[in-house]
Short mmCIF file of C-alpha atoms in Angstrom, two decimals:
data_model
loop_
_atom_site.label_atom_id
_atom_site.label_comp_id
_atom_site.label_asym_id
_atom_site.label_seq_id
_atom_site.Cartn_x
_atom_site.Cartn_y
_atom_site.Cartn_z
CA UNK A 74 81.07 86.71 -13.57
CA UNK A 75 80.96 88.18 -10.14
CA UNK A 76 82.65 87.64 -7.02
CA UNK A 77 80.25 85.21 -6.09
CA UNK A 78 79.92 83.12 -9.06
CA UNK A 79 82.94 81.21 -10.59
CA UNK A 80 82.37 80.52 -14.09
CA UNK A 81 84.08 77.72 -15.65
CA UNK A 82 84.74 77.71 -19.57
CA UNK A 83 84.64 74.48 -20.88
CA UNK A 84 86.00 75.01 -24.99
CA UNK A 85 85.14 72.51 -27.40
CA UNK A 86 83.64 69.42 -25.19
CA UNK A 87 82.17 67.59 -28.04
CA UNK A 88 85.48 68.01 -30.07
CA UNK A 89 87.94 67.92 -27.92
CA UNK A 90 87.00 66.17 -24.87
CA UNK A 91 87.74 62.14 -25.65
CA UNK A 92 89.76 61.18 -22.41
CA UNK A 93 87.25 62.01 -19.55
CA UNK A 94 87.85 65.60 -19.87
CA UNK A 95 84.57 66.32 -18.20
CA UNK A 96 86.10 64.49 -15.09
CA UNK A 97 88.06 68.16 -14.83
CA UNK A 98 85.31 70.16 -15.02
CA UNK A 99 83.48 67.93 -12.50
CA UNK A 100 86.66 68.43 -9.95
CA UNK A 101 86.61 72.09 -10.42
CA UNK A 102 83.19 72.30 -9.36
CA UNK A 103 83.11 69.72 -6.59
CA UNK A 104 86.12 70.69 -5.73
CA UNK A 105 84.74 74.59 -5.39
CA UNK A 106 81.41 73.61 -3.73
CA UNK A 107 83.71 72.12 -0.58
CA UNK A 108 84.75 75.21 -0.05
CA UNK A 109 81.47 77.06 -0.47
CA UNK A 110 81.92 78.98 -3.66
CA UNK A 111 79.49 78.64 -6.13
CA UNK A 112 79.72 77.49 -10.00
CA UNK A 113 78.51 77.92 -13.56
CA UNK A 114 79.64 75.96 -16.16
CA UNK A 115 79.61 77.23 -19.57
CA UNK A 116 80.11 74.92 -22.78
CA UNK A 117 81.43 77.22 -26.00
CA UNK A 118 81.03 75.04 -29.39
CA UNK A 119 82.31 76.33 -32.33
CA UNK A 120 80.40 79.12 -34.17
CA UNK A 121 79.18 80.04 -30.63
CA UNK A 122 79.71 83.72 -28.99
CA UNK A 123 82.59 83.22 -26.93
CA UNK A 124 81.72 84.35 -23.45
CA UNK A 125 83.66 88.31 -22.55
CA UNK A 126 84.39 86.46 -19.41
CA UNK A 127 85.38 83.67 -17.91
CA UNK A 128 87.28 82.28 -14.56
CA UNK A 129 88.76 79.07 -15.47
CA UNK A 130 88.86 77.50 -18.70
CA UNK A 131 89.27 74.18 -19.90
CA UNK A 132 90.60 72.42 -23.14
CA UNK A 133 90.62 68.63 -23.31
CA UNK A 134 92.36 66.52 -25.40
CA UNK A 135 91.32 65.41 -29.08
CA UNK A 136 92.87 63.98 -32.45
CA UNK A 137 94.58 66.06 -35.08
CA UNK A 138 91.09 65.51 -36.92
CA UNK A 139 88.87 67.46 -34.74
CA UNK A 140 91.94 70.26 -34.74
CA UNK A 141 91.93 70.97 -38.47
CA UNK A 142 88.37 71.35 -38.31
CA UNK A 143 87.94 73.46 -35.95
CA UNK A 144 90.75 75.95 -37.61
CA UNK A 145 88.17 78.64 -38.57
CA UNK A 146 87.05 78.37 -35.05
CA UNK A 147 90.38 78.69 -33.20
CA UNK A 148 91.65 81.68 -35.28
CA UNK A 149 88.11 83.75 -34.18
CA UNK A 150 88.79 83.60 -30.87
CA UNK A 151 92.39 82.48 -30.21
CA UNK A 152 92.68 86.38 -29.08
CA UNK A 153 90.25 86.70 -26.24
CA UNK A 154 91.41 83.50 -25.34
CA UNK A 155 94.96 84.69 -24.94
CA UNK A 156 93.52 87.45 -23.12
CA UNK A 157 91.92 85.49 -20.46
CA UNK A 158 95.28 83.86 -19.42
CA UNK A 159 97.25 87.49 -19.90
CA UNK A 160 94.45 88.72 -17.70
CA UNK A 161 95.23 85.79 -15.05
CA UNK A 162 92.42 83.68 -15.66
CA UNK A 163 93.56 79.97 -15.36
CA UNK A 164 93.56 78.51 -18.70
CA UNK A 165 93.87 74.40 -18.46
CA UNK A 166 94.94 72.69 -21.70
CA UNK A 167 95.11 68.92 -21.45
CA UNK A 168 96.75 66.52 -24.35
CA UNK A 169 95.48 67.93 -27.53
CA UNK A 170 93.96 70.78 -25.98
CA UNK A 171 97.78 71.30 -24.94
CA UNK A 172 98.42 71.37 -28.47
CA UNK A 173 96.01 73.51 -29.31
CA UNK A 174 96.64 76.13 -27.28
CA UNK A 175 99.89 76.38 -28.61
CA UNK A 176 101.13 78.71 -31.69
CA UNK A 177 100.62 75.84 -34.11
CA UNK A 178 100.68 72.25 -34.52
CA UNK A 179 103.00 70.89 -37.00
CA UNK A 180 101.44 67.52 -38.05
CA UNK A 181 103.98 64.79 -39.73
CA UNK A 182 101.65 65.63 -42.91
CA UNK A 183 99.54 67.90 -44.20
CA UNK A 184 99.32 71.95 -43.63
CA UNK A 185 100.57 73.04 -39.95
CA UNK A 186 97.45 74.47 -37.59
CA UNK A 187 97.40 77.44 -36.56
CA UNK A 188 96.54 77.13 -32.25
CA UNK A 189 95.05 79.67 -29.35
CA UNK A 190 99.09 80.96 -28.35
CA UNK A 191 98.18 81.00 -25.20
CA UNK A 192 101.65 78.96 -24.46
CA UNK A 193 104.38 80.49 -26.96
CA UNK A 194 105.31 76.70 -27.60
CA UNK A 195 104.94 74.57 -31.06
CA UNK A 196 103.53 71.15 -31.16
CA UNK A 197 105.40 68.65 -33.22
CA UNK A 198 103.68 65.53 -34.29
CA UNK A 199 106.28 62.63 -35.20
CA UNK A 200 108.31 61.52 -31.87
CA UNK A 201 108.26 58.49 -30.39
CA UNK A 202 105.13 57.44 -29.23
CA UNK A 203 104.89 57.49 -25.36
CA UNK A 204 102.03 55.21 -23.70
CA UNK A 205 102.85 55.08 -19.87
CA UNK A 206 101.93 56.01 -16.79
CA UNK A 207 103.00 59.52 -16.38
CA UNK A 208 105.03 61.12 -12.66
CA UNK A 209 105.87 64.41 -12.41
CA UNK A 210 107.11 67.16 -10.00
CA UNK A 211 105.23 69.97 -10.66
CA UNK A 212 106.32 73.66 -10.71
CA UNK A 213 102.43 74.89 -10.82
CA UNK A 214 101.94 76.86 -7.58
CA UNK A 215 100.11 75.02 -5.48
CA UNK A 216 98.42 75.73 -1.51
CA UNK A 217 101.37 76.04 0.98
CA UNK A 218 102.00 72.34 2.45
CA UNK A 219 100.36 71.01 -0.55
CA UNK A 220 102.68 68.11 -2.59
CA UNK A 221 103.98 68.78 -6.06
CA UNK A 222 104.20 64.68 -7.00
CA UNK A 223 101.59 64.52 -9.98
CA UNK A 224 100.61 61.49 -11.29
CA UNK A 225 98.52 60.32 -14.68
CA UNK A 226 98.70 58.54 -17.97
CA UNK A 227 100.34 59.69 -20.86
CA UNK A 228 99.56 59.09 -24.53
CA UNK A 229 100.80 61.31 -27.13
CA UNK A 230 103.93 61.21 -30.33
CA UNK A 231 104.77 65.21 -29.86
CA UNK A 232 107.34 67.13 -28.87
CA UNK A 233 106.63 70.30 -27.21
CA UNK A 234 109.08 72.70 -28.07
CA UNK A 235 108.64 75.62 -25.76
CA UNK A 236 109.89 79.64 -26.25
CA UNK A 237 112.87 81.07 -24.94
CA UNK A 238 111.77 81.48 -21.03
CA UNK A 239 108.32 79.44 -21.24
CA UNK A 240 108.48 78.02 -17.70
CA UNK A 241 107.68 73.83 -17.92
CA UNK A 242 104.16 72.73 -15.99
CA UNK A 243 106.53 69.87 -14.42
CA UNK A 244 110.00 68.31 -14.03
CA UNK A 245 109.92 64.37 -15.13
CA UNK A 246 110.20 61.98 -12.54
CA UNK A 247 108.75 58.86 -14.81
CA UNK A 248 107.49 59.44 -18.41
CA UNK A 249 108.49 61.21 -21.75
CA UNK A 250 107.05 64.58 -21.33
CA UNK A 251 107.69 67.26 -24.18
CA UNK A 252 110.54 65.22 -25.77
CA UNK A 253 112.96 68.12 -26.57
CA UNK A 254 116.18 67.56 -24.87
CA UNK A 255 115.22 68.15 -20.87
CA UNK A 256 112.86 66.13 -18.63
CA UNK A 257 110.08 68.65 -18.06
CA UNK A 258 106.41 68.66 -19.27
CA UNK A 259 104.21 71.31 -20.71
CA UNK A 260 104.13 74.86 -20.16
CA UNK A 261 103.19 77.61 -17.73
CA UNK A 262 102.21 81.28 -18.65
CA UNK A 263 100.94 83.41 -15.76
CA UNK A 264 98.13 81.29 -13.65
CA UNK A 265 97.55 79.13 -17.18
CA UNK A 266 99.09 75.68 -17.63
CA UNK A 267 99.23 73.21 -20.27
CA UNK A 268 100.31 69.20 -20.49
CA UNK A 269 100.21 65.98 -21.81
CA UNK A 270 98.79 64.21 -18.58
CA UNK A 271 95.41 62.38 -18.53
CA UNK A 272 93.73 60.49 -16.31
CA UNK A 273 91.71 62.61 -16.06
CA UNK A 274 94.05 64.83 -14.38
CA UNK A 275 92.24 66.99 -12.09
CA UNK A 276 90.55 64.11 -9.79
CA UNK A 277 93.64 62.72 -9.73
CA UNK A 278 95.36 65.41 -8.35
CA UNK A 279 93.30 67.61 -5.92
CA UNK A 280 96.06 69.63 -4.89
CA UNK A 281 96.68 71.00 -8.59
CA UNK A 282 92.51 71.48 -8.34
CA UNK A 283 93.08 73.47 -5.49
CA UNK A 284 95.72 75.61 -7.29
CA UNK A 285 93.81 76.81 -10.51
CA UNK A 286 90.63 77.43 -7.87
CA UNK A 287 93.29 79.33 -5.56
CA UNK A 288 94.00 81.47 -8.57
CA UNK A 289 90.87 81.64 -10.01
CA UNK A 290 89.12 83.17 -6.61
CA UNK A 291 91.99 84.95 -5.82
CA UNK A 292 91.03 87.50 -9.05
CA UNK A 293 87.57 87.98 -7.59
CA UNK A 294 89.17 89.18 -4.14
CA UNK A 295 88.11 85.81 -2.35
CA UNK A 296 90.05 83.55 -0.34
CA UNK A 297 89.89 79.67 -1.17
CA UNK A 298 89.99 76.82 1.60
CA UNK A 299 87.90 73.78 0.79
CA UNK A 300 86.83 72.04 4.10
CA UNK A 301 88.69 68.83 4.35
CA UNK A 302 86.00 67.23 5.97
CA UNK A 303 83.87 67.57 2.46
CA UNK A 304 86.90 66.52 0.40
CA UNK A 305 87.96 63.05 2.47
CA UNK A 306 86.46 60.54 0.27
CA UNK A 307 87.65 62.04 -3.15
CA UNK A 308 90.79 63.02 -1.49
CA UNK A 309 91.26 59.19 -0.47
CA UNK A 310 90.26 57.92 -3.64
CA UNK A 311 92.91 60.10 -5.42
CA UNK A 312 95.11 59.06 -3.45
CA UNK A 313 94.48 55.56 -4.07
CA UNK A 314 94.82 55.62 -7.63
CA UNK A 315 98.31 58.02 -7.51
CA UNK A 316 99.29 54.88 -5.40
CA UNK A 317 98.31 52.42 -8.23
CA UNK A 318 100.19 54.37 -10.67
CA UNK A 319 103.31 54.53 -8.70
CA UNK A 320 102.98 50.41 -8.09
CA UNK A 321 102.95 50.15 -11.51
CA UNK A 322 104.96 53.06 -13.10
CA UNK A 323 107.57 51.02 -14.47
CA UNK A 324 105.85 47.82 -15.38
CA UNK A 325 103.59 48.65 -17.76
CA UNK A 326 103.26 50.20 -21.34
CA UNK A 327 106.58 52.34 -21.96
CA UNK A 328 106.96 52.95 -25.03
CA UNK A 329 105.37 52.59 -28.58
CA UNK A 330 107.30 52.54 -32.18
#
């Protein structure tokens, strides 16, 4: 890592990357290259040396399956991990990767899993079953000006049930969310966030890109401003699709038994 180099830690892709996960890497690093700062990204599979540094990292979503196999795995170096977000490096946990990075993930069956605790949240398997678009109003910080309306696809049966003062990644504007009483989604700790939203979310939302590379170069002493002129076309086709899933937010899917 130096202050010229971002490096972006992408955990488990193999395992836990089943809902265009890579589509968040990719946005990180397109997203970074618009506004000239260069990028490495580094895959960690289980068994591997985990890397002593890191700028960003990612954890996508996956099935309780590849979770309990990967338990060895996660207790090794669930530490360092939680030391990367303590230090301020963006840690972004997606659907099971949310999970994951929880304290543990209590499954309807079977022994709980033990997760990273990078959010001091538990994952409950067993709620209602929510297949929908997903809306939010996000408390993430974002660049000044920039919107806080997220939108992506949810797809999950858990409620999130987060520690006294966890700060939620969103308010609910149209969706389930973490299912424990209030309308919020996922968690916040420091620069780190975690949630249930797919899509995948990142290229999606540009302005929650922007964000996690805001704090990421803001460690290394840099200042981030990607050149709007390089981001038009992705920046109209997110905005495209956010428009599709507010056409169709309340039409289609809801919920599951």
């Amino acid at each position: 890592m130096t202050a010229e180099r971002l490096t972006i830690l992408h955990v488990y892709p193999r395992q836990m990357g089943v809902s265009g996960d890579r589509g968040n890497v990719a946005a990180l690093v397109r997203r970074a290259e618009a506004a000239d700062v260069v990028t490495e990204v580094v895959e960690y599979a289980p068994g591997d040396d985990l890397p002593t540094s890191a700028d960003v990292v990612v954890i996508g979503n996956g099935p309780l399956s590849a979770m309990r196999s990967l338990g060895d795995d996660v207790t090794r170096v669930g530490a360092q991990l939680r030391a990367f977000a303590q230090d301020g490096v963006p840690v972004v946990a997606v659907g099971g990767g949310f999970d994951l990075a929880t304290s543990e993930v209590v499954p309807t069956d079977g022994p709980v899993v033990s997760g990273f605790g990078v959010f001091d949240a538990r994952a409950v398997r067993g709620a209602e079953r929510r297949v929908n678009y997903f809306v939010l109003d996000t408390r993430y910080p974002l660049l000044p000006g920039a919107p806080t309306r997220l939108a992506g696809f949810e797809d999950h049966a858990t409620t999130i049930e987060l520690g006294a003062g966890v700060q939620p990644f969103a308010d609910v504007v149209s969706g389930g969310g973490n299912q424990a009483g209030a309308p919020v989604e996922g968690a916040i700790v420091g620069a780190s966030f975690g949630t249930h939203t797919q899509g995948p979310l990142l290229p999606l939302n540009p302005q929650l890109t922007d964000g996690v590379l805001a704090a990421a170069t803001a460690r290394l002493g840099r200042a981030y401003a990607p050149d709007p002129e390089r981001t038009a076309t992705i920046d109209r086709f997110a905005r495209e699709a956010r428009a599709t899933v507010d056409r169709y937010v309340d039409k289609a899917f809801k919920r599951i038994a």
